[in-house]
XYZ file of C-alpha atoms in Angstrom:
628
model
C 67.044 -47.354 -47.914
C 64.299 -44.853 -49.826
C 66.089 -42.275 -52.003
C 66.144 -38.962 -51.240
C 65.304 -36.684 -53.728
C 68.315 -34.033 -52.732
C 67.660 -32.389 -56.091
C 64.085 -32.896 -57.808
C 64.231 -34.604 -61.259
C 65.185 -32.375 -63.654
C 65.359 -29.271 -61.397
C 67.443 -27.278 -64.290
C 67.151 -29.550 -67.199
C 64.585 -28.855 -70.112
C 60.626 -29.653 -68.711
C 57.165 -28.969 -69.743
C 54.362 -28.033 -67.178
C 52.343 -30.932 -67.082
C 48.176 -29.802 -67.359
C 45.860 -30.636 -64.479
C 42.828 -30.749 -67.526
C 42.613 -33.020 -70.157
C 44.487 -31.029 -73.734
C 42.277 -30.555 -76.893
C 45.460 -31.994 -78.691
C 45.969 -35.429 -76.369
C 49.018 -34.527 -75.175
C 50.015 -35.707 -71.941
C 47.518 -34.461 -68.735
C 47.512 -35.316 -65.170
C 43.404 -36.032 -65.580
C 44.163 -38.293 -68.730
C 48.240 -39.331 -68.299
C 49.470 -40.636 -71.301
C 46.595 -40.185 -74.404
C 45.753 -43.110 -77.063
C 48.100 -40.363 -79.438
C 51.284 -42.234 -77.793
C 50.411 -46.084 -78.333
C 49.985 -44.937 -82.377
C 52.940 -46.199 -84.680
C 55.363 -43.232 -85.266
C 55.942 -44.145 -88.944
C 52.437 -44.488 -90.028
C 49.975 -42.113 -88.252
C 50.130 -38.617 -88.308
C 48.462 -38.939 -85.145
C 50.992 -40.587 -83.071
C 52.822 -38.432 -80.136
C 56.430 -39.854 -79.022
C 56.850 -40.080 -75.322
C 59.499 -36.714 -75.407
C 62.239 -35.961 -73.060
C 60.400 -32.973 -71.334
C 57.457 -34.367 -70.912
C 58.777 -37.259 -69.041
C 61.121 -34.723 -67.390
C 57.778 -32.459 -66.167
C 56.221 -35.754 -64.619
C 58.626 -36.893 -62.363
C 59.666 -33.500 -61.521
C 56.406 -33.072 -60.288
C 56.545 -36.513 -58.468
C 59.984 -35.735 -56.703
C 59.541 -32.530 -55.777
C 56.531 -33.415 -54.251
C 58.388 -36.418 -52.487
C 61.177 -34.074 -51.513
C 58.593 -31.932 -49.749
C 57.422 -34.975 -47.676
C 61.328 -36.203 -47.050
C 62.095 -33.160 -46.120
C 59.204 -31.599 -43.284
C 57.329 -34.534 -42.862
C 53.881 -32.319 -44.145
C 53.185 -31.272 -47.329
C 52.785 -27.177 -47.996
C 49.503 -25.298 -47.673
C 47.459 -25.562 -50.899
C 46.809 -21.496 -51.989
C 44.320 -21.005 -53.923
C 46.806 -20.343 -56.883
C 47.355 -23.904 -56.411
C 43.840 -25.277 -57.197
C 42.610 -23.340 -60.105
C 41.718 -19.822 -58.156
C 39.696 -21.430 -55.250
C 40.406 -21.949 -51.247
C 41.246 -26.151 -51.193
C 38.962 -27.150 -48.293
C 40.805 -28.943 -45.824
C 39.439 -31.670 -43.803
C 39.575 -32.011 -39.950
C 42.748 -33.370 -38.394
C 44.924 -32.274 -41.836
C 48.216 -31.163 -40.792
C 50.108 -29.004 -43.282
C 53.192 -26.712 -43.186
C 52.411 -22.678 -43.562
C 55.221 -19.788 -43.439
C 57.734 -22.403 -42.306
C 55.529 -23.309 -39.531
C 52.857 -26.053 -39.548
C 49.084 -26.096 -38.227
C 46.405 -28.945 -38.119
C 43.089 -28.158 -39.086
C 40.100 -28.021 -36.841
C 37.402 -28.028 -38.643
C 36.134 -29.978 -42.103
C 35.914 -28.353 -45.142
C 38.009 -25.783 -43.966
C 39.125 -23.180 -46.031
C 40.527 -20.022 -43.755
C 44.336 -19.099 -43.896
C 46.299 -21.186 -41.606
C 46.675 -17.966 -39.316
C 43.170 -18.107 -38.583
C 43.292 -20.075 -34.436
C 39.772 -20.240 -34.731
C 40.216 -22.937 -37.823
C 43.988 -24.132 -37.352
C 46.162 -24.899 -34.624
C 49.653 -24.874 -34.409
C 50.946 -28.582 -33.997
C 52.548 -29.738 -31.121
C 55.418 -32.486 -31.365
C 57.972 -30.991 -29.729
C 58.708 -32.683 -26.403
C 59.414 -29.886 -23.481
C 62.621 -30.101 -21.303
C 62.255 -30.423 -17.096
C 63.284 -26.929 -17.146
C 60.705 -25.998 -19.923
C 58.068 -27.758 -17.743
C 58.916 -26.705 -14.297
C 58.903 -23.091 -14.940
C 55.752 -23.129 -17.795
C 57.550 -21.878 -20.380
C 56.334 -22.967 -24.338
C 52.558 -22.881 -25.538
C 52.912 -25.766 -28.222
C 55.424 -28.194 -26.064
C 54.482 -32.145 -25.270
C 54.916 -33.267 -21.540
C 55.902 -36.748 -20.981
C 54.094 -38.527 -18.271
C 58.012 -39.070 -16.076
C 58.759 -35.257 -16.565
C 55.113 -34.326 -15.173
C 55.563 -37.169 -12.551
C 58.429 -35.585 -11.596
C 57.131 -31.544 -11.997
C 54.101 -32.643 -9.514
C 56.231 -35.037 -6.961
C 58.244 -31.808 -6.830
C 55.796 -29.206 -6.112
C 54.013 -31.379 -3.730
C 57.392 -31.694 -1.874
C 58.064 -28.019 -2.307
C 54.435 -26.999 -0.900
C 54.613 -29.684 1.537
C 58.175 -28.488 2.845
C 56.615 -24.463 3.054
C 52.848 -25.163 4.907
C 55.081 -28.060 7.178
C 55.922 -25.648 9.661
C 52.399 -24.965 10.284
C 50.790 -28.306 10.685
C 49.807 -29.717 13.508
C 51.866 -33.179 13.880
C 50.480 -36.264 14.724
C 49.951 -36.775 18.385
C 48.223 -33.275 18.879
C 45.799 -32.482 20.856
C 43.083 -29.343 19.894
C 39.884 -28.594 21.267
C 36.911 -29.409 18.644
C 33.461 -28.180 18.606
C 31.574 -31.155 16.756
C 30.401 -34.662 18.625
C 32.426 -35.704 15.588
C 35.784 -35.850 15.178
C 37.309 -34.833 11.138
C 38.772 -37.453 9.379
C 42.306 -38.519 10.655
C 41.638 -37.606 14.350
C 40.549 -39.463 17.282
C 38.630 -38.573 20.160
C 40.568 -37.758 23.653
C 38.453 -40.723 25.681
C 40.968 -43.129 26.887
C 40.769 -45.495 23.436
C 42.998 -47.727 22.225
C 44.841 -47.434 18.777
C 46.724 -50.063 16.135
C 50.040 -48.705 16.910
C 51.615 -50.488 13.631
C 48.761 -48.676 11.475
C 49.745 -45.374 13.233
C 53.808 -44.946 14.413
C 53.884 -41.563 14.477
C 50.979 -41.541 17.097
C 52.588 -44.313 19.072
C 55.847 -42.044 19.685
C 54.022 -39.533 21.230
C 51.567 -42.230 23.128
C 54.004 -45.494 23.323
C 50.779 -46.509 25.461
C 48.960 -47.436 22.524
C 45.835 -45.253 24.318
C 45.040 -42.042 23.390
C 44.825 -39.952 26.749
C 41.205 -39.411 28.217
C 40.689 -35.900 28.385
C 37.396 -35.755 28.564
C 35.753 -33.835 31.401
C 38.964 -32.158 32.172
C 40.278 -28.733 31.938
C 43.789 -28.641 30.741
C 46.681 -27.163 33.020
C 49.847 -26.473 31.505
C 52.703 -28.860 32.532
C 54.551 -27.023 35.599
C 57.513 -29.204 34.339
C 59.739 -28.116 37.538
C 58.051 -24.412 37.615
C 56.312 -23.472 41.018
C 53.392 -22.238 39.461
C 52.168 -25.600 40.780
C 53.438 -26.833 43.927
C 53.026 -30.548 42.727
C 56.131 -29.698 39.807
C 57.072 -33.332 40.441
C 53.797 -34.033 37.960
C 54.402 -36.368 35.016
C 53.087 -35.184 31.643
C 49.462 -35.929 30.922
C 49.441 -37.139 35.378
C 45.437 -36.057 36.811
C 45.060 -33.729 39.707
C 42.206 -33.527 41.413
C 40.187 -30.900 42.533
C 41.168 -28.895 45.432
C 40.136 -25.560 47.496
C 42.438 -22.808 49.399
C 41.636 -22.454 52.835
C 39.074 -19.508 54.051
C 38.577 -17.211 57.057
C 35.757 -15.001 57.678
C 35.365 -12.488 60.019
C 32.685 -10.910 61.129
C 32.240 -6.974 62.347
C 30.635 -7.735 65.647
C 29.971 -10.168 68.074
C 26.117 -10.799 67.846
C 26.978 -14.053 67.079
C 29.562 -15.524 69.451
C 32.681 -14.372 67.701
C 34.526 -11.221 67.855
C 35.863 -8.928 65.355
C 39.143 -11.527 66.135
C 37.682 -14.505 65.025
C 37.454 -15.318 68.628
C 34.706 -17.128 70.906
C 32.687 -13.793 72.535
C 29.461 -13.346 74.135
C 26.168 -13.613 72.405
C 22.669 -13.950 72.434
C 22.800 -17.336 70.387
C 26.189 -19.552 69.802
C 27.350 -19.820 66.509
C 27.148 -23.748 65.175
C 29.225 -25.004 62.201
C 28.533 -28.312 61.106
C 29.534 -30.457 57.945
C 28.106 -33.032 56.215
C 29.268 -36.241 54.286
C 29.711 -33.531 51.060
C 31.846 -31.270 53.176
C 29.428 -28.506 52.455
C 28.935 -25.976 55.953
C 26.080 -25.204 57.614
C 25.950 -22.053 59.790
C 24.205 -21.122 62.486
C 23.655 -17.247 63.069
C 22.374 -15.730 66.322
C 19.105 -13.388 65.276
C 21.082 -10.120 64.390
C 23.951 -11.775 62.690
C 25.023 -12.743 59.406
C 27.860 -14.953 57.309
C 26.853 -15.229 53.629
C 26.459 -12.953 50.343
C 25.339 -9.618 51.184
C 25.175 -10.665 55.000
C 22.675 -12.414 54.114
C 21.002 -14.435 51.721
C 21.349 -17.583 49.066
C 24.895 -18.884 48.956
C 26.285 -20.578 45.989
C 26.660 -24.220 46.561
C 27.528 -27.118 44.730
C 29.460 -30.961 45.111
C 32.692 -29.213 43.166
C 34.399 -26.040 43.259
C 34.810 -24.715 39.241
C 34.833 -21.857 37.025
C 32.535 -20.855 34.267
C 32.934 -23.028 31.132
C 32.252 -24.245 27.525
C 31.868 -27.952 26.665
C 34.112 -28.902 23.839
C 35.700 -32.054 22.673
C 39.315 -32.802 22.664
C 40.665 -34.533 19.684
C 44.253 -36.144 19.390
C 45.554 -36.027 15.213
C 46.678 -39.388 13.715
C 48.996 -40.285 10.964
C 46.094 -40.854 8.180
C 45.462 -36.716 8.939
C 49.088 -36.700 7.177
C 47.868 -38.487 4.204
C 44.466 -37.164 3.591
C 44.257 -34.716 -0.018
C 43.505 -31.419 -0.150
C 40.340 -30.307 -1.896
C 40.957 -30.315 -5.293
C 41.905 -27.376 -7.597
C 42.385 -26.461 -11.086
C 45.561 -27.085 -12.927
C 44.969 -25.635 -16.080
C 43.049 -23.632 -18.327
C 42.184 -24.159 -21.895
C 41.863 -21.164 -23.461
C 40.429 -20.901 -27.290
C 41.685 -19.540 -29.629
C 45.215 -20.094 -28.032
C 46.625 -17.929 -30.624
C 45.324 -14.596 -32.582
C 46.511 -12.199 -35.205
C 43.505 -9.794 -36.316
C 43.131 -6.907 -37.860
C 41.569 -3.121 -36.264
C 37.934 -3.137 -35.199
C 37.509 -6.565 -35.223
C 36.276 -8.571 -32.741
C 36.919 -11.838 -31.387
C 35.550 -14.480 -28.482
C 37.607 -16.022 -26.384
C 36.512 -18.788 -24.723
C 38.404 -20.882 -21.011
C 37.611 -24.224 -19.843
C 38.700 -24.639 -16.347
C 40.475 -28.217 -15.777
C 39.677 -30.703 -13.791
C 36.061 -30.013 -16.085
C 34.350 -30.843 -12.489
C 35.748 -27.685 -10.898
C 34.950 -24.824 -13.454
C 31.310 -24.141 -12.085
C 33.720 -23.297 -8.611
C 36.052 -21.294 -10.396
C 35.023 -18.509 -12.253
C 37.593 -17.142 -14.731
C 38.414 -13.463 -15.115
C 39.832 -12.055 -18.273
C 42.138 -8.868 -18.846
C 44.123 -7.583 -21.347
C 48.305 -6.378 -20.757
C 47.858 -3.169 -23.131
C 44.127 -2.053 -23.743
C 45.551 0.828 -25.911
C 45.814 -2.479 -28.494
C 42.759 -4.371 -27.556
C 39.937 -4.710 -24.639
C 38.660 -7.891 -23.026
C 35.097 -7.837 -20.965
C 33.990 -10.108 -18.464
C 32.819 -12.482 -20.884
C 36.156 -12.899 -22.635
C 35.041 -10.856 -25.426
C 37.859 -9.266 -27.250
C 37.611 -5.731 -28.860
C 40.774 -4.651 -30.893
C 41.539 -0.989 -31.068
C 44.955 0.038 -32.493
C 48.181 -1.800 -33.747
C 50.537 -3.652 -31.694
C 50.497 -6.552 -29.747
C 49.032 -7.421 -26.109
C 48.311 -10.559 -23.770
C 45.076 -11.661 -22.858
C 45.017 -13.555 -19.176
C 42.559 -15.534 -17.875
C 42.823 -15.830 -14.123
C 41.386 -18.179 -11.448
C 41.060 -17.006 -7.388
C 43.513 -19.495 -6.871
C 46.136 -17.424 -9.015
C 46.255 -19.804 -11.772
C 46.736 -17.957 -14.819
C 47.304 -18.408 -18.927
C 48.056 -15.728 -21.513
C 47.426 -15.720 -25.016
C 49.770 -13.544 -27.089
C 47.008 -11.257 -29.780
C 48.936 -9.346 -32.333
C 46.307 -6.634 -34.269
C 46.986 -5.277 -37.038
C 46.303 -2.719 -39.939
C 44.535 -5.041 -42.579
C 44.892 -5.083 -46.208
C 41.714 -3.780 -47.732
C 43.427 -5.009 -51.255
C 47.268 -6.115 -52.466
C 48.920 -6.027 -55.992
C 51.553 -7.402 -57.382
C 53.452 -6.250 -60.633
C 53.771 -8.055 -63.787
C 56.992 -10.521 -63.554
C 59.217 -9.719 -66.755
C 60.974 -13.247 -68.247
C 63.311 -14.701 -66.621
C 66.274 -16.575 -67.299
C 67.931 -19.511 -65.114
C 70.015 -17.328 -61.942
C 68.320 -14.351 -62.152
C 67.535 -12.333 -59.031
C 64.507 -10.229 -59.337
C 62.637 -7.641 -57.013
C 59.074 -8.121 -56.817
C 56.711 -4.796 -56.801
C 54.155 -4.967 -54.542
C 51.523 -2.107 -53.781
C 49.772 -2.635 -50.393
C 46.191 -0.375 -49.498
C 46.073 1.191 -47.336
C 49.349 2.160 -47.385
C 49.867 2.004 -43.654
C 48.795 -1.955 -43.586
C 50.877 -3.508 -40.837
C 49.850 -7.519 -41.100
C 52.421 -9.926 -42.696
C 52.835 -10.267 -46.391
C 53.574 -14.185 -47.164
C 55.090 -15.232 -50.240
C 54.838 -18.428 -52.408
C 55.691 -20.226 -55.407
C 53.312 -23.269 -57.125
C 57.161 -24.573 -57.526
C 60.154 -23.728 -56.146
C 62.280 -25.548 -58.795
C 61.593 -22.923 -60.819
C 61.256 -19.993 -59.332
C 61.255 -19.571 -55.124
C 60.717 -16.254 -53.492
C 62.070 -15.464 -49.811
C 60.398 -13.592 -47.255
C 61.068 -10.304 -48.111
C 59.827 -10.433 -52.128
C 62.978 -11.844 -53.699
C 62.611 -13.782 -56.690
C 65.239 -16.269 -57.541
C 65.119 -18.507 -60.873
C 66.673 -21.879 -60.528
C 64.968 -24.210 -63.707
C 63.371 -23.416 -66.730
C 59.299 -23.445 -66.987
C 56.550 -21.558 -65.895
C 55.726 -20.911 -61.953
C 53.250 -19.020 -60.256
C 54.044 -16.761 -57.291
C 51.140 -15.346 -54.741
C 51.309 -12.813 -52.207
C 48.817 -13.289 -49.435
C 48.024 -11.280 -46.602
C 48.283 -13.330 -43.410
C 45.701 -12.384 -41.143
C 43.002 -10.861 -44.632
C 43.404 -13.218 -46.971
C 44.248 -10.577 -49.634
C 45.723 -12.464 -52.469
C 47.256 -11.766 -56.090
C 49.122 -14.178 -58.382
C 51.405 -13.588 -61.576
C 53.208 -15.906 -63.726
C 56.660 -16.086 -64.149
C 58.576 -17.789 -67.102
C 61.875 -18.884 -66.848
C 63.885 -19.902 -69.682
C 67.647 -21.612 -70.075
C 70.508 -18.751 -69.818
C 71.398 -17.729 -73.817
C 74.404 -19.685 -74.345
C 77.685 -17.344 -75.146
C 79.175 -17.933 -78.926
C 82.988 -17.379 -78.142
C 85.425 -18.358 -80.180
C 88.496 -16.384 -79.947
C 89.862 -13.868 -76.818
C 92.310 -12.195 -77.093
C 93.783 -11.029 -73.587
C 94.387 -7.235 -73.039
C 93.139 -6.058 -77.167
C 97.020 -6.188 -78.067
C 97.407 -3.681 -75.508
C 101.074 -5.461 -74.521
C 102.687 -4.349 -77.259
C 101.292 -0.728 -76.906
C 104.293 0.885 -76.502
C 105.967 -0.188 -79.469
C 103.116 2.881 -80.499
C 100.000 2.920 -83.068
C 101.800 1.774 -85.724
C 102.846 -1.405 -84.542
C 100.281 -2.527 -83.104
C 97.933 -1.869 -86.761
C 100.720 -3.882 -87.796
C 99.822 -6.658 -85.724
C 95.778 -6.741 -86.427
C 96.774 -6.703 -89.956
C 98.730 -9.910 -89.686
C 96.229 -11.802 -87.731
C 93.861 -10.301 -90.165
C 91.146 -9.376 -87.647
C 91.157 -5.674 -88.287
C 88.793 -4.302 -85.268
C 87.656 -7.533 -84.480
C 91.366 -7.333 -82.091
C 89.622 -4.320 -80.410
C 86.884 -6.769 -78.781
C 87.192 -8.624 -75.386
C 85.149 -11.899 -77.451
C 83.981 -12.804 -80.574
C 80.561 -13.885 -81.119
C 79.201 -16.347 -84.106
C 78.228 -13.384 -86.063
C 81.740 -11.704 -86.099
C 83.266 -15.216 -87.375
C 80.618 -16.026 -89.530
C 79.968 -19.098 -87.858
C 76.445 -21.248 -88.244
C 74.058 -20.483 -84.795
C 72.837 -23.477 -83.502
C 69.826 -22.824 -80.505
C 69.929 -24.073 -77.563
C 66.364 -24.837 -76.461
C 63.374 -26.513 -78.818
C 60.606 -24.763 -80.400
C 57.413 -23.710 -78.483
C 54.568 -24.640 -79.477
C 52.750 -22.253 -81.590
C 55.718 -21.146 -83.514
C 55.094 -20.396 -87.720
C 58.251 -21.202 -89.799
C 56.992 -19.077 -91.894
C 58.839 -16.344 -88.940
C 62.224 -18.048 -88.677
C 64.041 -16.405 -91.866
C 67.800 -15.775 -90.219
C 70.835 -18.002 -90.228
C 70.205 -20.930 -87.708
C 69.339 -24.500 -86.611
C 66.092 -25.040 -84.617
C 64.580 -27.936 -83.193
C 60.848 -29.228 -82.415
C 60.843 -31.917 -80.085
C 57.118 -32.565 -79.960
C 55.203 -34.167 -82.612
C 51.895 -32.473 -81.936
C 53.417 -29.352 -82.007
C 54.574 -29.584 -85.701
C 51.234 -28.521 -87.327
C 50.595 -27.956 -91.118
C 48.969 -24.152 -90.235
C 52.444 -23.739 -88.967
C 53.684 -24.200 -92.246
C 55.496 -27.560 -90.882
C 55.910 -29.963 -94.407
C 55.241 -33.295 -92.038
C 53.491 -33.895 -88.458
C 56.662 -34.886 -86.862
C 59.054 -33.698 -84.735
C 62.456 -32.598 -86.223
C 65.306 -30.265 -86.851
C 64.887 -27.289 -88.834
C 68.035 -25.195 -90.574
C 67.894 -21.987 -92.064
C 69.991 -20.007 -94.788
C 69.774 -16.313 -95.303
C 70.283 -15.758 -99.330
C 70.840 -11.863 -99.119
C 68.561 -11.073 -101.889
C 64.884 -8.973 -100.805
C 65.637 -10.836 -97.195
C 65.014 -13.911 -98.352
C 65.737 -17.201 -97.449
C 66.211 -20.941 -97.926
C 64.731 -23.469 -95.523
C 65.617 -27.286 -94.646
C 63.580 -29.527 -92.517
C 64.624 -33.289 -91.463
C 61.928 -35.318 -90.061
C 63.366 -36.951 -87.035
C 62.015 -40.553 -88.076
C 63.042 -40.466 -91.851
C 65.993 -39.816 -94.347
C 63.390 -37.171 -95.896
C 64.557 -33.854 -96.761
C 61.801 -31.197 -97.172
C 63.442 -27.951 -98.583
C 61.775 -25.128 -99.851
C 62.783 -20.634 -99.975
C 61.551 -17.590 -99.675
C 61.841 -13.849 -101.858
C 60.443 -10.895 -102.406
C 58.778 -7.970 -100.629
C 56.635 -9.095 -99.104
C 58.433 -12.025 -98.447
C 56.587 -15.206 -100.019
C 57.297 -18.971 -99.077
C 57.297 -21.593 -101.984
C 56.020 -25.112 -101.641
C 57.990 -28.050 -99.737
C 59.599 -30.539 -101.639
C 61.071 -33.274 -100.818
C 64.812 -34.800 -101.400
């Protein structure tokens, strides 16, 4: 198993920041690595550079805190442009990174806007949704799995199937349709025959295996034992034939052989009634009389007796109607950007692509916005923002399908500063100053460190100090852009010279009174050194030793009081520094108390050599090195 680098190398021991650039001096550089200067012999070139603790504790810090980063969130932070030397890093297309504790993928190459930006970035999505995240919508960046949107869309068909059910037709029905051809999933009422294994449904309503023939009929509701019909014995879908009520006429006189009775009377001419093979009357009127329309004229004849009617076809519904698809309509909409935080005034297209892509020229999508005190939307999907706050843009299809987009505007920063940092030592907590303009700037201030081993910063401006070195810390607008970067240095804690405490100043024995207890300092012979709560090296006399190395650039020429120094870097021991050799080594100091002079001792760390040399007068003046 691959370590994991809980703690980064070195995270609070003693480091150098590595250079990007290549150093005038060869030191170590992340261009060059490791100059000719350290393959030269130590004893013989005044050139040579030993590999040092710190340096080699600055590399693979960098290295595992870098690793950590990737161990730890799987994507590596945004790159500021504090980061890469003062400019934007241009990110390539596809580039995932992790911004504000939340992490985007880049859309476009060479792209160089704030991860905030959802025209250039896009938050990633790699979280898998829940059923109940799925069935009721909820999460913008969520993955669906192909069984949970199996089971989303088996469901919903069920669920929409189980509410229109009621108001099907089922199969077996029989409606009246105005086309010579029947829709898809229906048969014509003529008598046919149908594969009653292909269709069961059909064959329990018509165990025949025939659809009935209806055609040419009008249909007579079943009597079904009602005497609406006096055959109610009929079977269901049984024929009856045509049939007419009986007549009588009678006539208002008897010019034509039959009285106002309906009886034989006396007439000019006999009445004849005859019939022929089609049952149709003939009638034979004596000159004045009449039997026909108006007394007189064309009767309406014909071979049946009917009413007035409409020619239609009837059409019986089959089991494929059950299984034929609805037309098609959208499930989705894409809308771009998915996402927005802007500032006031600005504007901003959005942009919907209606899915199935086939459908959108059917669907046209309308746009609104929830609060157009914040922001407007027009027809086009072009968004206008006004004032401060946040509102949801909705794109809507006729079919009621509908997406929102959550826009947050804001007050912009026209320009951000950031006080200088004061040094720092390891554990301090310290408040950074920042002036926004215009004062009344609403949008997100983001925080960062170039590293957090260092010095880290949390989301409202804290600075905490965990490692000595040098960090740089950049406050960022979110949605502007508006940047500003200061350096903090962070050194090692002072360490505490404490030799003696002494619990409570003697105050135990104050009530034995004054006298007593000056009785006591004098026989410990500390005098008011009893009165303290510690005693430093100063107060004891004792030799100060320091706890950290040199920096580069210091003259011994300025280290005149009682101590022991160190320079752990070779290049760093320079002769206009006043150094006697161009190696590392430890330096000691010895205050003479005459005109603030001073005695000085340097020990090469590669040598026996002694070079000692001291100091007088006002103004103080240095005497040559000599060696012992």
């Amino acid at each position: 198993m691959s370590k994991f680098f809980k703690t980064p190398f070195a995270a609070s021991g003693d480091k150098i920041i590595i250079p990007d650039a290549m150093t005038p001096d060869g030191s170590v550089n992340y261009t060059e690595g490791w100059s000719l200067d350290y393959e030269r012999p130590l004893d013989t070139d005044v050139h040579a550079k030993p590999v040092g603790r710190k340096e080699m504790n600055g590399v693979l810090h960098d290295i595992t805190a870098a690793l950590r980063v990737h161990q730890s969130q799987a994507y590596p932070d945004y790159i500021n442009a504090a980061d890469n030397g003062g400019a934007q890093y241009p990110y390539a297309k596809g580039v995932a990174v992790r911004f504000n504790g939340e992490f985007y993928v880049s859309l476009a190459d060479a792209n160089t806007a704030l991860p905030t930006d959802g025209t250039k970035w896009q938050p990633i999505i790699f979280q898998r949704a829940t059923q109940d995240e799925v069935d009721n919508g909820i999460g913008d960046y969520l993955v669906v799995t192909p069984p949970m949107l199996k089971k989303y869309l088996r469901d919903s068909i069920d669920d929409t199937t189980n509410e229109i059910k009621p108001f099907l037709f089922p199969a077996g029905a029989v409606v009246a349709w105005g086309s010579e051809t029947p829709p898809d999933g229906w048969l014509e009422c003529n008598g046919q025959g149908f594969d009653t294994s292909k269709f069961p449904q059909l064959r329990a309503v018509y165990p025949s295996g025939r659809v009935p023939d209806l055609r040419g009929y009008a249909i007579r509701g079943w009597a079904h034992g009602s005497y609406a019909d006096e055959a109610n014995w009929r079977s269901i879908l049984s024929v009856q034939r045509d049939a007419m009520n009986g007549e009588r006429h009678k006539p208002g006189n008897n010019d034509g052989g039959i009285d106002s009775g309906g009886s034989a009377g006396p007439g000019t001419k006999p009445l004849a009634i005859s019939l022929d093979s089609g049952a149709v009357a003939t009638i034979s009127m004596a000159p004045f009389g009449g039997l026909g329309p108006g007394g007189g004229g064309n009767p309406l004849t014909y071979t049946e007796t009917r009413m007035k009617n409409v020619a239609m076809m009837y059409i019986v519904k089959t089991d494929e109607a059950e299984e034929i698809a609805p037309a098609p309509t959208p499930n989705n909409i894409v809308v771009s950007p998915s996402s927005l935080s802007v500032g006031v005034g600005t504007t901003q297209q959005f942009t919907g692509q209606v899915m199935p892509a086939e459908l959108a020229g059917q669907y046209p999508i309308t746009w609104m916005s929830s609060d157009t005190s914040v922001g407007t939307i027009d027809a086009n999907g072009l968004f206008r923002a006004l004032a401060a706050g946040n509102t949801d843009i909705i794109a809507t299809l006729s079919t009621g399908l509908s997406v929102r987009v959550t826009v947050t505007v804001n007050v912009l920063l026209t320009s951000i500063t950031l006080a200088a940092i004061p040094d720092q030592v390891v554990g301090n907590t310290y408040e950074l100053v920042v002036s926004k303009v215009p004062s009344n700037a609403t949008e997100a201030i983001l925080f960062d460190s170039t590293d957090n081993a260092i010095a880290s910063v949390t989301t409202d401006g804290k600075l905490f100090t965990s490692g000595t070195g040098q960090a740089t810390i950049t406050v960022t607008g979110a949605v502007s852009g508006k940047t500003v970067s200061r350096t903090v240095k962070v050194a090692a804690a002072p360490p505490v010279d404490q030799y003696l405490v002494i619990k409570n100043n003697l105050s135990e024995i104050k009530k034995a009174g004054e006298v007593s207890q000056q009785a006591a300092r004098d026989n410990l012979a500390l005098g008011k050194l009893a009165t303290k709560d510690s005693l430093s090296s100063g107060d004891v006399g004792a030799f100060p030793v320091s706890g950290s190395a040199l920096a580069a650039g210091v003259n011994l020429n300025t280290l005149v009081k009682n101590g022991q120094y160190f320079q752990t870097i070779s290049s760093n021991a320079a002769t206009v520094l006043n150094y006697p050799e161009l190696v590392a080594g430890v330096l000691r100091v010895y205050e003479t108390g005459i005109d603030g002079g001073c005695r000085q001792v340097y020990m090469p760390y590669n040598s026996t050599v002694e070079y000692r040399r001291y100091a007088f007068g006002n103004p103080l003046k240095f005497y040559e090195w000599k060696a012992y």
